[in-house]
Coordinates of C-alpha atoms and ligand atoms in Angstrom, one line a residue:
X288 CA -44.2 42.0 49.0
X289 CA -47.0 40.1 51.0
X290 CA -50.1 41.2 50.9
X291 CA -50.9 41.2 55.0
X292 CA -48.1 43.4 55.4
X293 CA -48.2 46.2 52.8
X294 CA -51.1 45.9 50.4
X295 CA -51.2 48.4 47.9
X296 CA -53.0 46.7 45.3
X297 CA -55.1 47.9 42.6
X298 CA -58.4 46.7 42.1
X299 CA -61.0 46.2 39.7
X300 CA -63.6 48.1 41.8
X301 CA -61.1 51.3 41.4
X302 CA -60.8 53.6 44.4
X303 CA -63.6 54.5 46.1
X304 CA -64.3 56.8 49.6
X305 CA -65.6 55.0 52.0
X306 CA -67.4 58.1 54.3
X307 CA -68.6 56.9 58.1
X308 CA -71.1 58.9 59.4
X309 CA -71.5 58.4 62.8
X310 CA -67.4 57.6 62.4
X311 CA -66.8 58.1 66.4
X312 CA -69.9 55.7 66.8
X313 CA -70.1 52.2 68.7
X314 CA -70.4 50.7 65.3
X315 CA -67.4 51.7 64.1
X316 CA -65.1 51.5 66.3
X317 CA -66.0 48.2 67.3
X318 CA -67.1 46.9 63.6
X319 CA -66.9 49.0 61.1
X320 CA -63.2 50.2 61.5
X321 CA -61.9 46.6 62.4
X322 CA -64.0 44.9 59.6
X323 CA -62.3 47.8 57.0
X324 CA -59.1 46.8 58.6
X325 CA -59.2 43.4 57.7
X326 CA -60.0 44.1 54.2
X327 CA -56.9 46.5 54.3
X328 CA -55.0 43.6 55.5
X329 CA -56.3 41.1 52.9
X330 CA -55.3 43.3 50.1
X331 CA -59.1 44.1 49.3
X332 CA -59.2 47.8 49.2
X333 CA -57.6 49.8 46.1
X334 CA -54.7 51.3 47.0
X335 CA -56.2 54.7 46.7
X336 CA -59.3 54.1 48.6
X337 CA -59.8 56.5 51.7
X338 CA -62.1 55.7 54.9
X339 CA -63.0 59.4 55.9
X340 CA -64.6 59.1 59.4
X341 CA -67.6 62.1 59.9
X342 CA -68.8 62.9 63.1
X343 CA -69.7 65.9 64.9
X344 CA -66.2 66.3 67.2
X345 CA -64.5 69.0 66.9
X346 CA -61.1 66.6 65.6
X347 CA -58.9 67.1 63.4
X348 CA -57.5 64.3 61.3
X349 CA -54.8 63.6 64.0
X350 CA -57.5 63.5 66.6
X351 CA -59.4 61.2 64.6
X352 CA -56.5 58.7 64.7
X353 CA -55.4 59.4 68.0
X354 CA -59.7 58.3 68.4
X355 CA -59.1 55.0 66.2
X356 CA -55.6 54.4 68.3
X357 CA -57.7 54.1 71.3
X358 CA -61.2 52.8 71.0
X359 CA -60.8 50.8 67.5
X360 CA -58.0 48.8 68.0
X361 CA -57.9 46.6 71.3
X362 CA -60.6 44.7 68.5
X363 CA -57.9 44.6 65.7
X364 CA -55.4 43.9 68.4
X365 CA -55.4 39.9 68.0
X366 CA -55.0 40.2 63.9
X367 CA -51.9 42.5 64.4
X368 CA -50.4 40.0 66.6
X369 CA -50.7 37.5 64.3
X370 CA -49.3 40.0 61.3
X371 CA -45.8 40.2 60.5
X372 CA -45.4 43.6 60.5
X373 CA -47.5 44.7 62.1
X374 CA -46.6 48.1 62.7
X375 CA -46.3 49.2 58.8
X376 CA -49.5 47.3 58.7
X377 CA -51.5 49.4 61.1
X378 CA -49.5 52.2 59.9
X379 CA -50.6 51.9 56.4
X380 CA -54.5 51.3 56.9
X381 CA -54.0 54.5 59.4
X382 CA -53.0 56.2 55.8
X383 CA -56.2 55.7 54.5
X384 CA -58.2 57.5 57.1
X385 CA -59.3 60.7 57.3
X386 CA -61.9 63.0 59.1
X387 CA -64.3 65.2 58.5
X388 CA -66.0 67.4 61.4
X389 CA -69.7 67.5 60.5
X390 CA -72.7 68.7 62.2
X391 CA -75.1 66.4 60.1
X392 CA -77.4 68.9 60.8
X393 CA -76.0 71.9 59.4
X394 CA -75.8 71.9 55.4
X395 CA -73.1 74.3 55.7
X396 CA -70.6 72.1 57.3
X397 CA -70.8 69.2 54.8
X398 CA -68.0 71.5 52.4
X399 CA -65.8 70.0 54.7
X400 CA -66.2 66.8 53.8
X401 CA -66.5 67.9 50.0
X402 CA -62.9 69.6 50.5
X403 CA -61.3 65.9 52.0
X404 CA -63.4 63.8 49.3
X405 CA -60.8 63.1 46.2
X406 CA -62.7 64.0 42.9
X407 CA -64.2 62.1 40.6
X408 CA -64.4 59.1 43.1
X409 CA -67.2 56.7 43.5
X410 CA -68.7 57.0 47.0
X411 CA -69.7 54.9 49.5
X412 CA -71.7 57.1 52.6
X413 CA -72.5 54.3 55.5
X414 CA -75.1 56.1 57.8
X415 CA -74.8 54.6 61.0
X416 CA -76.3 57.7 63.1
X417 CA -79.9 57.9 64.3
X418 CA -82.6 56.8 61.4
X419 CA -84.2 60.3 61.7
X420 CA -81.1 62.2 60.4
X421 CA -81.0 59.9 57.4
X422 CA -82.9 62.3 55.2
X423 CA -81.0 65.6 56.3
X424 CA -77.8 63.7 55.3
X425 CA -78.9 62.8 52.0
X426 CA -80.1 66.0 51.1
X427 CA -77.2 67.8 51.9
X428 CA -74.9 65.7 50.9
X429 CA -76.5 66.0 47.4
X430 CA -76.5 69.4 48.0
X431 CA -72.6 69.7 47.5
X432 CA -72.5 67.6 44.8
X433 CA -71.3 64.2 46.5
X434 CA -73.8 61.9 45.6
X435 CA -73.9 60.9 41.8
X436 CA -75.3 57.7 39.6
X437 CA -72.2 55.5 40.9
X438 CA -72.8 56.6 44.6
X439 CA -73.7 54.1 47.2
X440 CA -75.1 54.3 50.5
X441 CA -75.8 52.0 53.5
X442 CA -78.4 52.4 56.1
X443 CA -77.7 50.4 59.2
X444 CA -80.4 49.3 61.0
X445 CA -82.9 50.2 62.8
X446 CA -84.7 50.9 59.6
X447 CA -87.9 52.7 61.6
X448 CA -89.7 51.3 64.7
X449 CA -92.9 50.8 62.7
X450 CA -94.3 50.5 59.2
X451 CA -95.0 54.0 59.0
X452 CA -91.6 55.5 60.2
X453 CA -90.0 52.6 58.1
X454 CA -92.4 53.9 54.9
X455 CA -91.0 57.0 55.2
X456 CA -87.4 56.4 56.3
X457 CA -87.7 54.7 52.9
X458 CA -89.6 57.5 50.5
X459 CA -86.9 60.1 52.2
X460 CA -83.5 58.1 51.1
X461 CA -85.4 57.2 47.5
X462 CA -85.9 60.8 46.8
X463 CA -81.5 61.1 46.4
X464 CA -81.0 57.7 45.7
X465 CA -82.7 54.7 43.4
X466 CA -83.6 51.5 45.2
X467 CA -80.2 49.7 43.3
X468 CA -78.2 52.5 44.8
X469 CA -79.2 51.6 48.7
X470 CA -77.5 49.0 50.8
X471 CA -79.7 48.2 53.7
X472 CA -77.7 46.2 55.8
X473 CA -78.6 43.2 58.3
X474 CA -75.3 42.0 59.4
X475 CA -76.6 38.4 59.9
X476 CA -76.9 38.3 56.2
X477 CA -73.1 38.4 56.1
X478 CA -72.5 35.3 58.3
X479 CA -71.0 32.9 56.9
X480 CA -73.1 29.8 57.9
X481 CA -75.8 31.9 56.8
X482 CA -75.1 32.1 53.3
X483 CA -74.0 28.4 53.8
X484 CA -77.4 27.4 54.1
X485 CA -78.5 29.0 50.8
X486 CA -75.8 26.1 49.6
X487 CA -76.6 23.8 51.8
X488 CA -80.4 24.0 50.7
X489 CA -80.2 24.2 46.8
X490 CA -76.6 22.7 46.4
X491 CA -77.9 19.8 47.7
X492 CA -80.2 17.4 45.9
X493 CA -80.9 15.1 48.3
X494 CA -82.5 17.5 50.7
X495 CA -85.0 19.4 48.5
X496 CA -87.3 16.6 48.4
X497 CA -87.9 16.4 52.4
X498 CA -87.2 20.4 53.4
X499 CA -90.8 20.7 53.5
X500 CA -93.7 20.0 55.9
X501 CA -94.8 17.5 56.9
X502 CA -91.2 16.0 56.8
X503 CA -90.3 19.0 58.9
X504 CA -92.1 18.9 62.5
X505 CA -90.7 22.3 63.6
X506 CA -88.5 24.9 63.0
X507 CA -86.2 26.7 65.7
X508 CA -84.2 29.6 65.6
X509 CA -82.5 30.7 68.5
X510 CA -80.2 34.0 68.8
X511 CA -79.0 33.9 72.7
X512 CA -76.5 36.4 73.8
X513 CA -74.7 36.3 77.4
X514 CA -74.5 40.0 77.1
X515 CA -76.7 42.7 78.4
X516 CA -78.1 46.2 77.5
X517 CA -74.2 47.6 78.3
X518 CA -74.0 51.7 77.8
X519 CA -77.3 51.3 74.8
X520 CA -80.1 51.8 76.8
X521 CA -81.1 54.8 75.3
X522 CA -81.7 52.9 72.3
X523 CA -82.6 49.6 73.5
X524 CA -85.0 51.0 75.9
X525 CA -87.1 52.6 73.3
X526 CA -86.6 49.3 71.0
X527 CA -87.0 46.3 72.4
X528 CA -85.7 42.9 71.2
X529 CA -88.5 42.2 69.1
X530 CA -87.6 45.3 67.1
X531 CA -83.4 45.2 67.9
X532 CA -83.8 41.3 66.8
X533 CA -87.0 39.5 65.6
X534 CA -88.3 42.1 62.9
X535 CA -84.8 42.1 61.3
X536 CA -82.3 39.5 61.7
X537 CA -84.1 36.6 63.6
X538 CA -87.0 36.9 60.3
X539 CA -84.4 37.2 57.6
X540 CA -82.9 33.6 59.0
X541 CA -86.3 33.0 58.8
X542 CA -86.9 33.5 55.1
X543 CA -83.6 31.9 54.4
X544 CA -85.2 28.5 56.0
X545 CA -88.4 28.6 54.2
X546 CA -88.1 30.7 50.7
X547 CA -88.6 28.5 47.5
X548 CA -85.1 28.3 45.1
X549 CA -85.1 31.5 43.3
X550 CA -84.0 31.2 39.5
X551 CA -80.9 32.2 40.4
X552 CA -78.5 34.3 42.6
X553 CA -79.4 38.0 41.1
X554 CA -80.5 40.2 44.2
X555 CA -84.2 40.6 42.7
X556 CA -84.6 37.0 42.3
X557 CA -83.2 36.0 46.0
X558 CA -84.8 38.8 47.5
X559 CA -88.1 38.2 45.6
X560 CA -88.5 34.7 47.1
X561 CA -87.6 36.6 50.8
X562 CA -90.5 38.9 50.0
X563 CA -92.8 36.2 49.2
X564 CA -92.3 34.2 52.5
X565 CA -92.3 37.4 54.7
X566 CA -95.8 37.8 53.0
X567 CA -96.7 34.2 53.9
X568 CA -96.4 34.6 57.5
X569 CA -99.9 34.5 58.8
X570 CA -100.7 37.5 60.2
X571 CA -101.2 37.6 64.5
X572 CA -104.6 37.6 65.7
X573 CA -104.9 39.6 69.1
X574 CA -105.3 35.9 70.7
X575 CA -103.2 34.6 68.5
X576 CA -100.2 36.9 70.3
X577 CA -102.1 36.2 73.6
X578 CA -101.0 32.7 73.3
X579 CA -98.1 32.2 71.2
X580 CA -95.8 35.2 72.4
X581 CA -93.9 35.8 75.2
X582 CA -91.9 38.4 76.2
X583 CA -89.5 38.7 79.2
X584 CA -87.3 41.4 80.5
X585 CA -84.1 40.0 82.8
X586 CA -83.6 40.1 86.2
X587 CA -80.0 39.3 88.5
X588 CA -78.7 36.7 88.5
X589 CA -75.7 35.0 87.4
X590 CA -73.5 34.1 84.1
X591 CA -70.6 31.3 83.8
X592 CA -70.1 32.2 88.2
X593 CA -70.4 36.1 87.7
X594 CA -73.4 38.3 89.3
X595 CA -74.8 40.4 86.9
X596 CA -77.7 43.3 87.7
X597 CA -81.1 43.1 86.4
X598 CA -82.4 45.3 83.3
X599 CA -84.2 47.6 85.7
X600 CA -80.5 47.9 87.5
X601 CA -78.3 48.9 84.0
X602 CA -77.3 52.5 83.5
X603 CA -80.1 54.6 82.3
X604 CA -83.1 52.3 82.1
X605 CA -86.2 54.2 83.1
X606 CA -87.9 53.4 86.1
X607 CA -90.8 50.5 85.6
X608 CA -89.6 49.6 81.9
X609 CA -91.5 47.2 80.3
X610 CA -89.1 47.3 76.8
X611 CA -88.5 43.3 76.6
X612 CA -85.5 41.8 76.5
X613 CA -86.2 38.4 75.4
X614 CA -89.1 37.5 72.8
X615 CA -90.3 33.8 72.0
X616 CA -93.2 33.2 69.5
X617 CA -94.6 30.8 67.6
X618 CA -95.1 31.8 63.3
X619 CA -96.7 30.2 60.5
X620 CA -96.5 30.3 57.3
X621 CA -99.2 30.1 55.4
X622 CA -98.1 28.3 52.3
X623 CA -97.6 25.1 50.2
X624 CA -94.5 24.0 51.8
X625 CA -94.6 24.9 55.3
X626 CA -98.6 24.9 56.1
X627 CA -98.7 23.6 59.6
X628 CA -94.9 23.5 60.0
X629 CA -94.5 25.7 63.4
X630 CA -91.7 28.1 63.6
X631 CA -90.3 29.1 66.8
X632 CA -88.4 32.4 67.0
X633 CA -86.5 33.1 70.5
X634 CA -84.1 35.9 71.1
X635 CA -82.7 37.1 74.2
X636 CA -80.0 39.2 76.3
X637 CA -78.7 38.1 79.3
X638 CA -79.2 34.2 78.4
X639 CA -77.1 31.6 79.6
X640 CA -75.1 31.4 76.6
X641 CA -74.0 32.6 73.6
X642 CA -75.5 30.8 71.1
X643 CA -77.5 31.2 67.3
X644 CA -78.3 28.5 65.9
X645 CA -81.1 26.9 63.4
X646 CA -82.4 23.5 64.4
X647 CA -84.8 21.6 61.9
X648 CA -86.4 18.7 63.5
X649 CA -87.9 16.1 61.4
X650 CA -90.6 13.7 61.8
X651 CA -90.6 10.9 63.5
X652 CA -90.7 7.5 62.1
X653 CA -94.3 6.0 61.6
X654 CA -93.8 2.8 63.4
X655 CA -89.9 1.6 64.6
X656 CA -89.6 -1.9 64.8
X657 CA -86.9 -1.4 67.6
X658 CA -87.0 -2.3 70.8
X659 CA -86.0 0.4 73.3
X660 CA -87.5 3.0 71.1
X661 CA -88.0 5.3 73.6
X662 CA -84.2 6.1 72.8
X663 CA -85.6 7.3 69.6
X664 CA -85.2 11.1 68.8
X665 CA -86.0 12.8 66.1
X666 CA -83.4 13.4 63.2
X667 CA -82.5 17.1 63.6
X668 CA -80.7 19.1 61.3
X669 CA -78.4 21.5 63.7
X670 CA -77.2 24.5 62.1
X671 CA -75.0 26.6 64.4
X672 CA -73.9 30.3 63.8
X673 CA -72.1 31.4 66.9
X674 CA -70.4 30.9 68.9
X675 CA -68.7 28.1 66.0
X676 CA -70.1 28.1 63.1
X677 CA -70.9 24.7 62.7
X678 CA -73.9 22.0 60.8
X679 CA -74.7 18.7 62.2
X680 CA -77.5 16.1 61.1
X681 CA -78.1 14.1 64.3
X682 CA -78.9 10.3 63.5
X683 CA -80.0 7.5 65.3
X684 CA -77.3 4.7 65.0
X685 CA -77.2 1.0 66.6
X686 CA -75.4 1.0 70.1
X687 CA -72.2 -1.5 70.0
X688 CA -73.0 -4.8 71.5
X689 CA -75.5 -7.0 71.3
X690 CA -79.1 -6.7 71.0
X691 CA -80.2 -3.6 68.6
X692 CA -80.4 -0.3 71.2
X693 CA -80.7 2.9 69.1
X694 CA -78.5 5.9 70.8
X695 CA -78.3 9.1 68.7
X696 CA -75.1 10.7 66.8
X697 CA -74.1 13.4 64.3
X698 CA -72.9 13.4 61.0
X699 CA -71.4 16.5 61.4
X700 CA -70.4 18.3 58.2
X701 CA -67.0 19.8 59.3
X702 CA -66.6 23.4 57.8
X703 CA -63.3 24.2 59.7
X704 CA -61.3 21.4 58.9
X705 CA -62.9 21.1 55.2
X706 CA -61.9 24.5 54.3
X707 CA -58.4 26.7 55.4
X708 CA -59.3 29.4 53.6
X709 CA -60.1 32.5 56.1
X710 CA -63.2 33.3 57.5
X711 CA -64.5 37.0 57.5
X712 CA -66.3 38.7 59.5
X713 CA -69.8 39.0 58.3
X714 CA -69.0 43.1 58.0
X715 CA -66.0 42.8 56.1
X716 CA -68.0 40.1 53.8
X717 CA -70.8 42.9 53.7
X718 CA -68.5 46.1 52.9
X719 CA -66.8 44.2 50.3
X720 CA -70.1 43.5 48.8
X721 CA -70.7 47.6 48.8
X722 CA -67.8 47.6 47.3
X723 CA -68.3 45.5 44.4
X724 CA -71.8 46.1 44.5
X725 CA -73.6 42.9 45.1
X726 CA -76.8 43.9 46.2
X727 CA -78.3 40.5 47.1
X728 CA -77.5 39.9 50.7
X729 CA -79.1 43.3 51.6
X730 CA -82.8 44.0 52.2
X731 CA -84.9 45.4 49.3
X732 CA -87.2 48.6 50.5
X733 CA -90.4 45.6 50.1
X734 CA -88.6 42.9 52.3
X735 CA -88.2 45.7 54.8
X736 CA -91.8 46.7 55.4
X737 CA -93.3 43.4 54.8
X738 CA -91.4 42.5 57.9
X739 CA -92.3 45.5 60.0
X740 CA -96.5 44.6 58.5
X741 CA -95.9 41.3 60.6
X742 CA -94.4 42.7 63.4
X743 CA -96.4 45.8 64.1
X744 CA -99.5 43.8 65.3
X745 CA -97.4 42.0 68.4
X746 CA -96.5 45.5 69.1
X747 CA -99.6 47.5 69.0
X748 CA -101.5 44.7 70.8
X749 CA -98.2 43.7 73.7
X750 CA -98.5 48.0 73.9
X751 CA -102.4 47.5 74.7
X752 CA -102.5 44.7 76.9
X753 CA -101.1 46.8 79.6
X754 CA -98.8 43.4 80.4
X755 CA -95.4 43.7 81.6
X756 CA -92.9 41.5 80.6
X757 CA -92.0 38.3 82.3
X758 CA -89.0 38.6 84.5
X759 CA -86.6 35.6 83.7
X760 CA -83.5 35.3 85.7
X761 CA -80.3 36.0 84.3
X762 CA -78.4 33.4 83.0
X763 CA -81.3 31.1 82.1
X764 CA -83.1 30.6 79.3
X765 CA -85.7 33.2 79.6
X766 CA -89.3 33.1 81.4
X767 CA -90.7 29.4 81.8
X768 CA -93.7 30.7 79.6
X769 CA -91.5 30.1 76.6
X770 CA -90.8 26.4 77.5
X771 CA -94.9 26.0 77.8
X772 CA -95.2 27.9 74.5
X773 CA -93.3 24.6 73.2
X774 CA -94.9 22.4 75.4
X775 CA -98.4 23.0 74.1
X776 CA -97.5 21.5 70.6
X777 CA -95.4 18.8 72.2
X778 CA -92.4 20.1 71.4
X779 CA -89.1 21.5 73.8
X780 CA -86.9 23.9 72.8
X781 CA -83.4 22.4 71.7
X782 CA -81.5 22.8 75.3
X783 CA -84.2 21.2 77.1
X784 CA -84.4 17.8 75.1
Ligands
BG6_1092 C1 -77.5 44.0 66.7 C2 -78.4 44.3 67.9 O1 -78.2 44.2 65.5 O2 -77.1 42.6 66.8 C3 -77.7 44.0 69.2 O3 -78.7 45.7 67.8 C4 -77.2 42.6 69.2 O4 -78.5 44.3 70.3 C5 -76.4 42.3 68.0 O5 -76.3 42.5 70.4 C6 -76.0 40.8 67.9 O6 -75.1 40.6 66.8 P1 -74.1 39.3 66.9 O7 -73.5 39.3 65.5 O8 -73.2 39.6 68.0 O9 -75.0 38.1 67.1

């Protein structure tokens, strides 16, 4: 029988219980659930393995479906249409799941997920509820006897809003679990052009030699998304996107750029050269944050022809916010290879598109013996990760004709059509690392605070400087402050050159 219609493979990895807490959460219905679905679809999942969904409703297992029916899959709906089958299909992943009602709270109520887990099963627990409950969870779910040597458990983000609540976050979960037991998941580690440039970078000889500064003017990471605060700004409002986005994922692309080869692919050695760059970055002088951050918060204005409110407008913002909602800055990294490379981090909601992407910009040629010259641009390495995933060098080649104009053009390395096989999501790619445990594209306990000892400084001093952020428009590309923050070392962001 094919596998996208029926699977009910064995597997290697045996069965295992996949347990959601926070199961009626954003996350999962709108990644967690689909993502699991897909590995259902793909044949990835043992037969036997059950996704038990624990939340605090008062549901029974039909009203957990009737739950998934509804909110979970309008986002599977486009792989079902393309599934033969696809009723058995949906019907069979349905099979899997299962609920548990759970006040996390109350140790008590965790028999009930005791009485649906099978026995003798390895266990994965994915906590994506509030970062304070973490530590109730895992002591009562070692409390009835659910967590064991073989246990796994995944702690979405955000992992604390400082070093100290981070710190302990941290201490809490390793007093139930050891560090190789704890999955803590940045989903940007699971994009595929992200792991792509770990291949990219050490797959490839000829670019070792010149990833390095001064071959390398700048650095750029970009993560722009159309989309705004939506229903979160309970969270977001206490977070901020240099929290939501720079301390986590926009820093890990980071470390991916700049970390030296590690002696090989085991978790310790990746994630020891992560460590090591995160504690290169040179630490943020009061006028060093003065100058080379900027922080914005969105105000109306307009996206592909439609209006759209302002921050202060969304549902449940508070009156005078001042929580950002964009963040450029400037880093350095204060080591062999990168000393006085720049790198520019920019993150925003409400921008005016969708678009992540890693742009490496090169020197410039000492002298060109060309006329027109001023045609020259830098060679640029492009590396896109949304919305198409996609890696272009851009050269300067000879214009058609006579005389010898230069006029710029890619040598595009063309993922899509080089490869058929399917793409996954990057938490499908991430759960089926859980799975299999493959700890090395999630953050190490050190990686984590190293981060959040970089980061806390541009909070403590933006919190003291009374400053509000700038208000950009929506649907541009964030306060002009950020295009001066560039235009002081010469430089433009990628759109604007
Ligand atoms: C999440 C942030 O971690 O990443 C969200 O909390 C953000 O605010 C999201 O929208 C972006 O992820 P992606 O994969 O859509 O770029």
């Amino acid at each position: 029988m094919r596998s996208d219609t029926q699977p009910t493979g064995t597997h290697p990895d045996g069965p295992i219980d996949i347990v959601i807490f926070g199961g009626a959460g954003d996350l999962a219905f709108r990644k967690l659930i689909p993502a699991l679905f897909s590995a259902h679809q793909h044949d990835k999942l043992d037969a036997d393995t059950r996704i038990i969904g624990v939340g605090r409703q008062d549901w029974g297992r039909d009203g957990y479906l009737a739950f998934i029916n509804e909110k979970a899959k309008p986002f599977i709906e486009k792989a079902l249409a393309e599934a033969p089958a696809a009723d058995a299909l949906w019907q069979s992943f349905l099979d899997r799941l299962s609920f548990a009602s759970v006040d996390v709270t109350n140790p008590a109520a965790y028999e009930n997920l005791a009485a649906i887990s099978q026995p003798n099963t390895q266990r994965v627990f994915y906590l994506a509820t509030a970062p304070s409950l973490f530590t109730q969870i895992c002591a009562n779910l070692t409390a009835v006897n659910l967590v064991d040597e073989r246990t796994r458990v995944v702690l979405e983000k955000p992992l604390g809003h400082d070093l100290a609540s981070a710190r302990a976050i941290n201490d809490e979960v390793a007093q139930y679990f050891r560090e190789s037991q704890i999955y803590r998941i940045d989903h940007y580690l699971g994009k595929e052009t992200v792991q792509n440039l770990m291949v990219l970078r050490f797959g490839n000889a000829i670019l070792e030699p010149i990833w390095r500064g001064p071959n390398i003017r700048s650095v750029q990471i970009t993560v722009a998304e159309t989309v705004g605060v939506g229903s979160r700004a309970g969270f977001y409002d206490q977070t901020g996107a240099l929290r939501d986005m720079v301390q986590n994922h926009l820093l890990q692309l980071l470390c991916i750029v700049a970390m030296e080869p590690p002696i090989s692919l085991d978790p310790n050695d990746v994630r020891d050269e992560k460590l090591k760059v995160l504690r290169s970055l040179r630490p943020m002088t009061p006028a060093d944050i003065k100058r080379d951050t900027v922080r914005g918060q969105y105000q109306a204005g307009s996206i592909s022809g439609q209006s759209v409110p302002g921050y202060m407008s969304e549902e449940n913002v508070p009156k005078g916010s001042r929580t950002e909602t964009f963040v450029s800055l400037k880093a350095n990294i204060n080591n062999a290879r990168w000393a006085n490379v720049p790198f520019y981090l920019r993150t925003g909601k409400r921008m005016q598109e969708r678009r992540s992407e890693i742009i490496i910009e090169f020197d410039d040629m000492p002298f060109s013996i060309f006329s027109g010259a001023a045609n020259s641009k830098p060679n640029r390495l492009v590396i896109t990760l949304q919305p198409e995933e996609s890696i272009q060098l851009q050269m300067m080649a000879k214009e058609p004709g006579s005389g010898m104009n230069m006029r710029q053009v890619n040598l595009n390395l063309d993922l899509q059509s080089a490869f058929s096989e399917r793409r996954a999501e990057a938490y499908e790619r991430l759960l089926i690392d859980v799975i299999k445990g493959r700890l090395t594209h999630f953050m190490r306990r050190d990686e984590l605070e190293a981060a959040w000892v970089w980061v806390e400084p541009i909070l403590t001093e933006w919190a003291q400087s009374g400053e509000a952020p700038r208000p950009y428009n929506a649907g541009t590309w964030g306060p002009a402050a950020s295009s001066a923050l560039m235009a002081r070392s010469n430089l433009t962001w990628y759109e604007e050159s």
